[in-house]
Amino acid sequence: MASEHGGDKLRKLRKELKLTQVQVARIIGISSIRIRRLEKGFRGNLDRIAIHRLANFYDIDEVELLIELLSKHDEPD
């Protein structure tokens, strides 16, 4: 079983709000592809604006989110 990563937290928060990736993307002004990749744990090209917008939207600490997204985890399938 893969260990949890920052993307898991983003997915959980989004689902708690009963929103789709597309809805979140539209609300905060980033692509749904970026949302999907972050939720799956892909760390490449982390965009500070996207991290800032996600942290603000979910009312979580931006630095904590960034650390979680950068933390080591098993690669997604």
XYZ file of C-alpha atoms in Angstrom:
77
model
C 0.000 0.000 0.000
C 1.335 3.451 -0.916
C 2.022 5.892 1.873
C -0.038 9.071 2.090
C 1.203 12.269 0.493
C 0.053 15.853 0.119
C -2.113 14.912 -2.824
C -4.144 12.619 -0.594
C -4.866 15.586 1.655
C -5.959 17.715 -1.306
C -8.254 14.959 -2.573
C -9.790 14.451 0.884
C -10.429 18.177 1.333
C -11.995 18.443 -2.121
C -14.263 15.460 -1.528
C -15.333 16.830 1.860
C -16.616 19.869 -0.050
C -18.299 17.548 -2.578
C -16.516 19.208 -5.483
C -14.968 17.765 -8.621
C -11.436 18.525 -9.767
C -12.911 20.600 -12.588
C -15.009 22.655 -10.167
C -12.027 23.399 -7.904
C -9.915 24.274 -10.921
C -12.520 26.755 -12.169
C -12.981 28.319 -8.732
C -9.278 28.925 -8.113
C -8.205 29.541 -11.703
C -5.820 26.671 -12.456
C -6.191 23.705 -14.781
C -7.983 20.549 -13.746
C -4.990 18.630 -15.097
C -2.787 20.355 -12.498
C -5.303 19.456 -9.757
C -5.340 15.825 -10.907
C -1.548 15.589 -11.013
C -1.125 17.116 -7.562
C -3.753 14.797 -6.105
C -1.976 11.808 -7.657
C 1.278 12.881 -6.053
C 3.218 14.101 -9.054
C 5.722 16.634 -7.769
C 7.196 17.935 -11.003
C 6.911 21.649 -11.706
C 5.222 22.661 -8.471
C 3.757 26.055 -9.192
C 3.830 28.551 -6.326
C 0.667 30.258 -7.543
C -1.228 26.953 -7.644
C 0.006 26.007 -4.164
C -0.969 29.449 -2.846
C -4.443 29.276 -4.382
C -5.071 25.729 -3.155
C -3.912 26.562 0.367
C -6.152 29.624 0.474
C -9.128 27.762 -0.969
C -8.842 24.889 1.517
C -7.808 27.226 4.365
C -4.598 25.333 5.094
C -1.048 26.503 5.672
C 0.775 27.070 2.382
C 4.183 25.996 3.690
C 2.736 22.864 5.292
C 1.024 21.955 2.009
C 4.226 22.481 0.053
C 6.202 20.311 2.479
C 3.589 17.564 2.234
C 3.595 17.726 -1.565
C 7.389 17.504 -1.619
C 7.593 14.724 0.968
C 8.820 11.332 -0.083
C 6.131 8.842 -0.993
C 5.603 5.840 -3.235
C 5.188 6.714 -6.896
C 1.567 6.648 -8.074
C 0.389 3.907 -10.427
